[in-house]
PDB file of N, CA, C and O in Angstrom:
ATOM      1  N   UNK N 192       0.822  -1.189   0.000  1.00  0.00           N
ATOM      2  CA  UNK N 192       0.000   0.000   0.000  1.00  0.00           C
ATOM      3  C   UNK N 192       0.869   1.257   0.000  1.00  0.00           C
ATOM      4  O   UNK N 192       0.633   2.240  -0.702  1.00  0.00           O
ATOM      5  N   UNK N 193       1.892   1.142   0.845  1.00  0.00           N
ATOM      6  CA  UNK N 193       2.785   2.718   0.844  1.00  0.00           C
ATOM      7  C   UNK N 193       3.072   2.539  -0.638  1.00  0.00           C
ATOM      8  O   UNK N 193       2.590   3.322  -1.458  1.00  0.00           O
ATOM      9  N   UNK N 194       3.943   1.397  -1.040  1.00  0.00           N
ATOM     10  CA  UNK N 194       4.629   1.910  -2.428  1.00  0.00           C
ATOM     11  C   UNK N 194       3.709   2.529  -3.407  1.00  0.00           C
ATOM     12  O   UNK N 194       3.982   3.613  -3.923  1.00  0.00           O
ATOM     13  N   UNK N 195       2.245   1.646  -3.773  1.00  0.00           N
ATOM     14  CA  UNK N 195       1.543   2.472  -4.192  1.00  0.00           C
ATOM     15  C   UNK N 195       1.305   4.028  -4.064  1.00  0.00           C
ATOM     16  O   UNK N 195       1.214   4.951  -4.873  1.00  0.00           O
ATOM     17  N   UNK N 196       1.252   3.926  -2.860  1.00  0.00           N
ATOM     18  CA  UNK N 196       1.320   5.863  -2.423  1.00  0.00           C
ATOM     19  C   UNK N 196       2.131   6.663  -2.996  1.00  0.00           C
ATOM     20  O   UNK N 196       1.798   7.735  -3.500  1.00  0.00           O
ATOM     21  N   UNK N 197       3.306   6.187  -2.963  1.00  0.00           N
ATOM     22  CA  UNK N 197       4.697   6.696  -3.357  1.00  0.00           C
ATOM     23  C   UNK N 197       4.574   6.662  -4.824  1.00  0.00           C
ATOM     24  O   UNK N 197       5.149   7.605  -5.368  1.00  0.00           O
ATOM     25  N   UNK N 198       3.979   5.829  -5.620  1.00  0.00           N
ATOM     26  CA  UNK N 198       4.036   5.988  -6.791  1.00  0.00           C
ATOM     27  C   UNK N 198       5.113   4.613  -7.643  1.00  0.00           C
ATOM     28  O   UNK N 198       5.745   4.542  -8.697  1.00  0.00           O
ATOM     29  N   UNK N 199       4.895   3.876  -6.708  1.00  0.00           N
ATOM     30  CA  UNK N 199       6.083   2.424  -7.484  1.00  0.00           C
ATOM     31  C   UNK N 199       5.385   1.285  -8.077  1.00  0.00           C
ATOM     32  O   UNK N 199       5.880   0.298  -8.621  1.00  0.00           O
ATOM     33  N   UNK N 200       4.171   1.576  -7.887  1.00  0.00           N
ATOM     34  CA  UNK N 200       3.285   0.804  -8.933  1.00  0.00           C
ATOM     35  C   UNK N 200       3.903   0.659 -10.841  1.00  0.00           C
ATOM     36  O   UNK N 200       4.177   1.589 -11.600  1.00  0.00           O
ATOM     37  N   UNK N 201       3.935  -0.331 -11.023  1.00  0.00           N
ATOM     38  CA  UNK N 201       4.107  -0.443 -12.016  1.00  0.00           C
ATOM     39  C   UNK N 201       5.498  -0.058 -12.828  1.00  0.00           C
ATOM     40  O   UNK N 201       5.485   0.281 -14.012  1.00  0.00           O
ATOM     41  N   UNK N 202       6.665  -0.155 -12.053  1.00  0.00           N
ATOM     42  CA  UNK N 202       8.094   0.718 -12.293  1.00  0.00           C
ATOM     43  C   UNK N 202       8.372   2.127 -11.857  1.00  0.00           C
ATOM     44  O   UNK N 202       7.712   2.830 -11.091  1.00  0.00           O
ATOM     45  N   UNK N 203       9.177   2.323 -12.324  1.00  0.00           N
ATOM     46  CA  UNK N 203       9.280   3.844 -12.476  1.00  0.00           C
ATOM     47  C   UNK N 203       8.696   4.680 -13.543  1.00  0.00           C
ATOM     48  O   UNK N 203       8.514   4.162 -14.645  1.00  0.00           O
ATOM     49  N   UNK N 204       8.340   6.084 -13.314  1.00  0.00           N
ATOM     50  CA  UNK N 204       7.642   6.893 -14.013  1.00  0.00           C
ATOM     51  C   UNK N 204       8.837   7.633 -14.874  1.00  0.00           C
ATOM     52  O   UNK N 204       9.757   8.354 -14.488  1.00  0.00           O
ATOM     53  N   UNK N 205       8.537   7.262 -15.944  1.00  0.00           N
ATOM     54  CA  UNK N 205       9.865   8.212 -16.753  1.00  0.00           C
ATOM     55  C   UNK N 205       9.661   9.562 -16.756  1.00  0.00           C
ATOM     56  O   UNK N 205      10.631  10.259 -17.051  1.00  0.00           O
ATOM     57  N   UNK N 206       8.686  10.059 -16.511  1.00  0.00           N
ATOM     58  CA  UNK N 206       8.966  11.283 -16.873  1.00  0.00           C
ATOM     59  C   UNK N 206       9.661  11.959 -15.357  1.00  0.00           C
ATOM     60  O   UNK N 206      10.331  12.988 -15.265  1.00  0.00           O
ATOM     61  N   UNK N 207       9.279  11.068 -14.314  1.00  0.00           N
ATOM     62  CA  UNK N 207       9.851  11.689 -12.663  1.00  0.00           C
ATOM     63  C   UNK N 207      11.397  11.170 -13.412  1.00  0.00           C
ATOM     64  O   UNK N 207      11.862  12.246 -13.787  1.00  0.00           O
ATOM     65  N   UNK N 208      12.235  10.259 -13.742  1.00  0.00           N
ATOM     66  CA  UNK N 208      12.913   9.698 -14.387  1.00  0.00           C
ATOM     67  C   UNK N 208      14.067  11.087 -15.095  1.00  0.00           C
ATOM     68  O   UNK N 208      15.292  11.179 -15.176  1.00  0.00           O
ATOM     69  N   UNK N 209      12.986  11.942 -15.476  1.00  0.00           N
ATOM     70  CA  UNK N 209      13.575  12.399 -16.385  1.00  0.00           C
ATOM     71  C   UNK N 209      13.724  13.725 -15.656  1.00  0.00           C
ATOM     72  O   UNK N 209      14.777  14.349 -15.790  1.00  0.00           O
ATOM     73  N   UNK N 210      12.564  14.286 -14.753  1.00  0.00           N
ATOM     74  CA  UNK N 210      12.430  15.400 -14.309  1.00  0.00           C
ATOM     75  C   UNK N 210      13.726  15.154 -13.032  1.00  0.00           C
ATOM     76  O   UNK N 210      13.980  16.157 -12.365  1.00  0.00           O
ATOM     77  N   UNK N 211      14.406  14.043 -12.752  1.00  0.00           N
ATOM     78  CA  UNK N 211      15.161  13.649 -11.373  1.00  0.00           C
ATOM     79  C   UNK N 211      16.831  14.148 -12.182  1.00  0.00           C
ATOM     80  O   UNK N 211      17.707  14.818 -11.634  1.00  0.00           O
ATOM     81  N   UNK N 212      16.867  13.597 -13.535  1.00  0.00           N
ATOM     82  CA  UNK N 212      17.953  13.564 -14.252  1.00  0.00           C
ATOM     83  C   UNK N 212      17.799  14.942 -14.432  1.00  0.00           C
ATOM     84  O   UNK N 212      18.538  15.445 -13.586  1.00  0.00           O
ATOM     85  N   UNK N 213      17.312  15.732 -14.995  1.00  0.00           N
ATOM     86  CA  UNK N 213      17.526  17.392 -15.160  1.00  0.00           C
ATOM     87  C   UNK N 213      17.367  18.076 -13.663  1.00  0.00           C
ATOM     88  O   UNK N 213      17.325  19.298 -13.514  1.00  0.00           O
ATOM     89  N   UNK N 214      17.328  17.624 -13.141  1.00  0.00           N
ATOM     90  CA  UNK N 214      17.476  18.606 -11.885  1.00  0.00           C
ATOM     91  C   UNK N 214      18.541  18.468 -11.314  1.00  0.00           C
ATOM     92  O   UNK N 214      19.120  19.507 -10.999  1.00  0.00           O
ATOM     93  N   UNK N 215      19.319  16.873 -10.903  1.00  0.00           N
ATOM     94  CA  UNK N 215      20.845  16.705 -10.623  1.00  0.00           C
ATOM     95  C   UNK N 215      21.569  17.181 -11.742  1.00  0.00           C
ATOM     96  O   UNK N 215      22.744  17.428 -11.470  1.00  0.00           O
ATOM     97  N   UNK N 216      21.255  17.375 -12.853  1.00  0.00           N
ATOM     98  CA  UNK N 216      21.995  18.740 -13.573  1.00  0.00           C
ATOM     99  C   UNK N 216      22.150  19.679 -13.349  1.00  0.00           C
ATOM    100  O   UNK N 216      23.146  20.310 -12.998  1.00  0.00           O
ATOM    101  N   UNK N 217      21.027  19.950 -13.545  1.00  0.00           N
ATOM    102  CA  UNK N 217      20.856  21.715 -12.728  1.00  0.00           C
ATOM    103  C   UNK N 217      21.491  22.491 -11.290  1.00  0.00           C
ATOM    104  O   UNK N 217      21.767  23.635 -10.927  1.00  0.00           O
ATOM    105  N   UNK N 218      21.530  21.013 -10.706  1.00  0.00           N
ATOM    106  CA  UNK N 218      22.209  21.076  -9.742  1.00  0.00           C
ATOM    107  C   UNK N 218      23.834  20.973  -9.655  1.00  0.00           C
ATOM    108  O   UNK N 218      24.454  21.828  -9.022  1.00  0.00           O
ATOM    109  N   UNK N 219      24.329  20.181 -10.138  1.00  0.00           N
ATOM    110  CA  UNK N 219      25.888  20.004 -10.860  1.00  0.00           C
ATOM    111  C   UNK N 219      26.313  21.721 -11.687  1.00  0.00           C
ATOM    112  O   UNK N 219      27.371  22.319 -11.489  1.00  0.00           O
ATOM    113  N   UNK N 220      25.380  22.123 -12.433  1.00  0.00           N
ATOM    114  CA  UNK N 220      25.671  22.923 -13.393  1.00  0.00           C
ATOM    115  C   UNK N 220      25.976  24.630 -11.869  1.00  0.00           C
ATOM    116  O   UNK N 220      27.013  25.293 -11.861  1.00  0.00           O
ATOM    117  N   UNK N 221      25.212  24.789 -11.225  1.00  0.00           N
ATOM    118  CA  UNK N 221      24.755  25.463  -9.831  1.00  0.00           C
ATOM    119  C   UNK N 221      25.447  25.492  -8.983  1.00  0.00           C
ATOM    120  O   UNK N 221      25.403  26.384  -8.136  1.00  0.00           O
ATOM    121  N   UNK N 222      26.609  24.155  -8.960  1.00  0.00           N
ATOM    122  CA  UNK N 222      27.402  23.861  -8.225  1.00  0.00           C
ATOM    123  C   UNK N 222      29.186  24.501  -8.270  1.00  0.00           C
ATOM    124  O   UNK N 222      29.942  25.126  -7.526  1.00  0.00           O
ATOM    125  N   UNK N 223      29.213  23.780  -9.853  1.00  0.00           N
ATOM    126  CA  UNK N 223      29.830  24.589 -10.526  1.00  0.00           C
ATOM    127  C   UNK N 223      30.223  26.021 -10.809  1.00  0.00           C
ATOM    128  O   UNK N 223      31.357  26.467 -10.632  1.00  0.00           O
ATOM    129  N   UNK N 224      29.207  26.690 -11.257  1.00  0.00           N
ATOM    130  CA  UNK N 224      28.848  28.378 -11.134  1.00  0.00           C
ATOM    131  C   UNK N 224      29.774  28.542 -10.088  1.00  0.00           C
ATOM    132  O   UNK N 224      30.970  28.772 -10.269  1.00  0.00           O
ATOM    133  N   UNK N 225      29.167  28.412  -8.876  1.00  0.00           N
ATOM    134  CA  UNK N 225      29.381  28.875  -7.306  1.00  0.00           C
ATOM    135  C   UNK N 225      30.825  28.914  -7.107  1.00  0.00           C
ATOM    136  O   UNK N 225      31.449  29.901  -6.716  1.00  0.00           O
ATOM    137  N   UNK N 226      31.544  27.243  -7.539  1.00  0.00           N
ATOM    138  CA  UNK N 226      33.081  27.713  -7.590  1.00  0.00           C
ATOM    139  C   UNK N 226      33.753  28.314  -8.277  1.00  0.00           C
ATOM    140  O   UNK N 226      34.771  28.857  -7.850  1.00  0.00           O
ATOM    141  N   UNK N 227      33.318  28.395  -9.707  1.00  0.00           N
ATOM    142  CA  UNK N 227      33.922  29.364  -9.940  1.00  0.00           C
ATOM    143  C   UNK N 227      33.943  31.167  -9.977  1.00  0.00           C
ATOM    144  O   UNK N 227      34.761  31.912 -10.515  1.00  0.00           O
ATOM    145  N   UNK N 228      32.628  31.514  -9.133  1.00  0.00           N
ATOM    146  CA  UNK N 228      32.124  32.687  -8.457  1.00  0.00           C
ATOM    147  C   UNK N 228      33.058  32.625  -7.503  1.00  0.00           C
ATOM    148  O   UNK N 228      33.925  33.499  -7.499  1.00  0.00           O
ATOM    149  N   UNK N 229      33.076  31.481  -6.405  1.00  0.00           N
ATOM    150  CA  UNK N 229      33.685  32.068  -5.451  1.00  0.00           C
ATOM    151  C   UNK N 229      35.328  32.706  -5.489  1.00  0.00           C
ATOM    152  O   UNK N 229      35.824  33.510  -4.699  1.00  0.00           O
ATOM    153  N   UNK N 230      35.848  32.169  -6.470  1.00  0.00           N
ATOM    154  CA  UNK N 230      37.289  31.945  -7.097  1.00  0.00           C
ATOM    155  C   UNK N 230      37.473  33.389  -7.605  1.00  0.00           C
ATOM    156  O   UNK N 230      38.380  34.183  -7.357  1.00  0.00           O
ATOM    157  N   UNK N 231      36.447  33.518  -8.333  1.00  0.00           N
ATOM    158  CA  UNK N 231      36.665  35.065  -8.692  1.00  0.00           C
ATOM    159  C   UNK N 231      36.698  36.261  -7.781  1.00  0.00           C
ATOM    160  O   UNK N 231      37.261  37.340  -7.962  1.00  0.00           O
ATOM    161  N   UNK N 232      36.014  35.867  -6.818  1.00  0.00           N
ATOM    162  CA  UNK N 232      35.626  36.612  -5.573  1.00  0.00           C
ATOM    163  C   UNK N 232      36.957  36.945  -4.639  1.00  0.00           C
ATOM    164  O   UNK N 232      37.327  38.063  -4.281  1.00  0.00           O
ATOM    165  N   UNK N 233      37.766  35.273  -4.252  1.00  0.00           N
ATOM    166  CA  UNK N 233      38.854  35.726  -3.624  1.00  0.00           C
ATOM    167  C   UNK N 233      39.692  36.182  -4.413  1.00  0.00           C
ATOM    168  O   UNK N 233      40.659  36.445  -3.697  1.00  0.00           O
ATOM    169  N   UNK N 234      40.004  36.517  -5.732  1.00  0.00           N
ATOM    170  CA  UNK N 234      40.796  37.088  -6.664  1.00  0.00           C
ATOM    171  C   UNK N 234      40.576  38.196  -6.233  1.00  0.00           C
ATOM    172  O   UNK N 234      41.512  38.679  -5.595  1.00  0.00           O
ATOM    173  N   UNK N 235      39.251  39.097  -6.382  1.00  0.00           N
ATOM    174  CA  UNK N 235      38.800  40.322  -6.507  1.00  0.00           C
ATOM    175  C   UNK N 235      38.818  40.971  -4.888  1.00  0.00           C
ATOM    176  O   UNK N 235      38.445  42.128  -4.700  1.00  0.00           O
ATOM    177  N   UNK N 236      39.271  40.135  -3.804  1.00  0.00           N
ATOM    178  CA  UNK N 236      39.442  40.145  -3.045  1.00  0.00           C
ATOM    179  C   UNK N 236      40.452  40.978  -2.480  1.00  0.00           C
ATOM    180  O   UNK N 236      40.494  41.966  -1.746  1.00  0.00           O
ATOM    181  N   UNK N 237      41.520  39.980  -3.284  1.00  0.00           N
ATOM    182  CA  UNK N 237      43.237  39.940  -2.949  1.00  0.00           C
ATOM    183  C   UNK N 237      43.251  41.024  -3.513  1.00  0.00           C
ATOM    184  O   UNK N 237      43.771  41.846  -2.758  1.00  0.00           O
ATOM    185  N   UNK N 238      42.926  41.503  -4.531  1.00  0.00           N
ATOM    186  CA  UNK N 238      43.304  42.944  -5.297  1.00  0.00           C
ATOM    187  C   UNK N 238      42.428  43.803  -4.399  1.00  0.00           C
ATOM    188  O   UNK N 238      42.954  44.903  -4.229  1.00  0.00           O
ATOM    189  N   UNK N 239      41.379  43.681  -3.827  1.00  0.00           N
ATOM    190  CA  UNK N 239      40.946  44.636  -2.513  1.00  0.00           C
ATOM    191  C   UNK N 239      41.693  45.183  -1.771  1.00  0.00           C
ATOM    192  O   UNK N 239      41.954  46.359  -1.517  1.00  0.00           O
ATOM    193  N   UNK N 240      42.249  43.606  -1.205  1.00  0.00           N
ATOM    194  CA  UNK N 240      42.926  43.999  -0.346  1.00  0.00           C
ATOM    195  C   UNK N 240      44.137  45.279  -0.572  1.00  0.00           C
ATOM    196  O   UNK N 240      43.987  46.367  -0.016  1.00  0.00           O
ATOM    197  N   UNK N 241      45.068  45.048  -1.261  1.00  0.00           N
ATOM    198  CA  UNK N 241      45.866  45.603  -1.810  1.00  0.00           C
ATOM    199  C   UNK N 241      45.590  46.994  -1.916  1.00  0.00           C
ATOM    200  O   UNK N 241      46.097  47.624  -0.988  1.00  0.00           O
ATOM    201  N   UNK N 242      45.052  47.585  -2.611  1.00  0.00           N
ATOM    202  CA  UNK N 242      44.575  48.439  -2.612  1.00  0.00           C
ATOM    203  C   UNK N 242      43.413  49.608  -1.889  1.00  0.00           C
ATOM    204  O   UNK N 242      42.799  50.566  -2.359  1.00  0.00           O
ATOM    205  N   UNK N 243      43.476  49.014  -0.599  1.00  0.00           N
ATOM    206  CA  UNK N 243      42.731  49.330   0.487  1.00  0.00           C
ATOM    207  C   UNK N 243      42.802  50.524   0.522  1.00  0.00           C
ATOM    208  O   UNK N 243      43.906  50.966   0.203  1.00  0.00           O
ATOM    209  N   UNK N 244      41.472  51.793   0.993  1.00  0.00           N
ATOM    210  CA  UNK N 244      41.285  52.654   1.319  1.00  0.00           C
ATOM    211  C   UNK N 244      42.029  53.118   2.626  1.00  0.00           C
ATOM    212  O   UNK N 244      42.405  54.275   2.816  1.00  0.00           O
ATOM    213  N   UNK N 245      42.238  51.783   3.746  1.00  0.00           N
ATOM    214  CA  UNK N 245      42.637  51.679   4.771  1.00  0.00           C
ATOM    215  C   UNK N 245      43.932  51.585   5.042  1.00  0.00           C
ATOM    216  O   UNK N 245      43.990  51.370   6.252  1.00  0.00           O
ATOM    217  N   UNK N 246      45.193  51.630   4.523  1.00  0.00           N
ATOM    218  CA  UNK N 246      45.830  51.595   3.824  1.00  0.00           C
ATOM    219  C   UNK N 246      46.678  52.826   3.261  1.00  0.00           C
ATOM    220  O   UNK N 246      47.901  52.871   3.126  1.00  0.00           O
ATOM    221  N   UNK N 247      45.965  53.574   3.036  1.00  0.00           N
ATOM    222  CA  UNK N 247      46.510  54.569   2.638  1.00  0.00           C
ATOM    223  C   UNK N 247      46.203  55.824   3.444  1.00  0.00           C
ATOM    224  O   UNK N 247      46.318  56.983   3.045  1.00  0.00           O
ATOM    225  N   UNK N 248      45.660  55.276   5.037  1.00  0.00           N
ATOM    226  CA  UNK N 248      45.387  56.463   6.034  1.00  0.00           C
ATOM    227  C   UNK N 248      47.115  56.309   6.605  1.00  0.00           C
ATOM    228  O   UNK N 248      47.891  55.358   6.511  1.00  0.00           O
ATOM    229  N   UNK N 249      47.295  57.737   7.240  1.00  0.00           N
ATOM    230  CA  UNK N 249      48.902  57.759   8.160  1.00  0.00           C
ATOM    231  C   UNK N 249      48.048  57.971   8.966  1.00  0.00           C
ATOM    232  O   UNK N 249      47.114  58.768   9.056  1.00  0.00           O
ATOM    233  N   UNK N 250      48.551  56.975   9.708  1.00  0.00           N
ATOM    234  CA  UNK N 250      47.789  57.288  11.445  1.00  0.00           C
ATOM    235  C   UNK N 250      49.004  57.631  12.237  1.00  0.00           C
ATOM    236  O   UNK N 250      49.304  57.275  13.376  1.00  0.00           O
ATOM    237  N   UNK N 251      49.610  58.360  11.437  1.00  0.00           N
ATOM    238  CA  UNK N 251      50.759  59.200  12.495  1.00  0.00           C
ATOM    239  C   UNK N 251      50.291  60.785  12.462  1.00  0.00           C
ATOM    240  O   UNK N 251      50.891  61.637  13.116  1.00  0.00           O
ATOM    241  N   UNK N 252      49.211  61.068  11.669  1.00  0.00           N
ATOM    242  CA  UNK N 252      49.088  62.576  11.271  1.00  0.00           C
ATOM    243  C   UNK N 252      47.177  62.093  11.552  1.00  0.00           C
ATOM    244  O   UNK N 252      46.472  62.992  11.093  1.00  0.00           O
ATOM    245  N   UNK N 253      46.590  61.283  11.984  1.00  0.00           N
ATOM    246  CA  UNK N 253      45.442  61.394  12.372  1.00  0.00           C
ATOM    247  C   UNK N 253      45.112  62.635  13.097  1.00  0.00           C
ATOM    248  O   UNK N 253      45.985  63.403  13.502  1.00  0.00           O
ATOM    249  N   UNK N 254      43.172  62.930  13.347  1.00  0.00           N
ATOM    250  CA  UNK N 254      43.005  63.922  13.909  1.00  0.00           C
ATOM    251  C   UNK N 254      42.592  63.266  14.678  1.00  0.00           C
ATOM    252  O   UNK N 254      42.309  62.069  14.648  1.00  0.00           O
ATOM    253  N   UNK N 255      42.438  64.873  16.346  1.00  0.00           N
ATOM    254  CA  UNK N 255      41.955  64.121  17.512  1.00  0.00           C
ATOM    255  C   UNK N 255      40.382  63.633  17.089  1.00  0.00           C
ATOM    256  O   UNK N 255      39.722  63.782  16.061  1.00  0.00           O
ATOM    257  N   UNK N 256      40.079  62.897  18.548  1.00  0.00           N
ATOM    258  CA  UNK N 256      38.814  62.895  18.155  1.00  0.00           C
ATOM    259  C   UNK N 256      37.930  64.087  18.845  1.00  0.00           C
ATOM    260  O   UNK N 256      38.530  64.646  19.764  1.00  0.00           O
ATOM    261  N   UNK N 257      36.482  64.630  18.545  1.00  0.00           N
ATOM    262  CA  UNK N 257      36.009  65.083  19.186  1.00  0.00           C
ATOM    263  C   UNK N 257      35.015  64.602  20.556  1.00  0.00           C
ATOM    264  O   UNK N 257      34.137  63.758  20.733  1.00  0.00           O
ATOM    265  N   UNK N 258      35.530  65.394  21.188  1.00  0.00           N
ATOM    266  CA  UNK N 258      34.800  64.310  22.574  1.00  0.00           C
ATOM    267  C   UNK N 258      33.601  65.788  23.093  1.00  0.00           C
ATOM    268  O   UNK N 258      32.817  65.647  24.032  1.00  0.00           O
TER     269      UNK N 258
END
């Protein structure tokens, strides 16, 4: 009775079959993206860094603060 529920009557449904196979694509393909996003990211990073706003303060010639 469950399998029926579930839908295992009679084999598998190709088209779930098919809709299971394009989605672990989609998913692989998603996966992918991401590393090589993230890759670009710590690239764009490292050149952040480098070039920091922060960086180019002299905190030997800072002002006071106001209190």
């Amino acid at each position: 009775m469950a399998k029926a529920l579930l839908g295992y009557v009679g084999g598998p449904d190709p088209r779930m079959l098919s809709e299971m196979r394009r989605l672990q694509q989609r998913v692989q393909d998603l996966e992918n993206e991401l590393v090589k996003l993230q890759a670009e990211n710590d690239a764009l990073s490292a050149v952040a860094d480098e070039h920091s706003l922060l960086s180019s303060i002299d905190l030997d010639q800072r002002e006071p603060a106001l209190t």
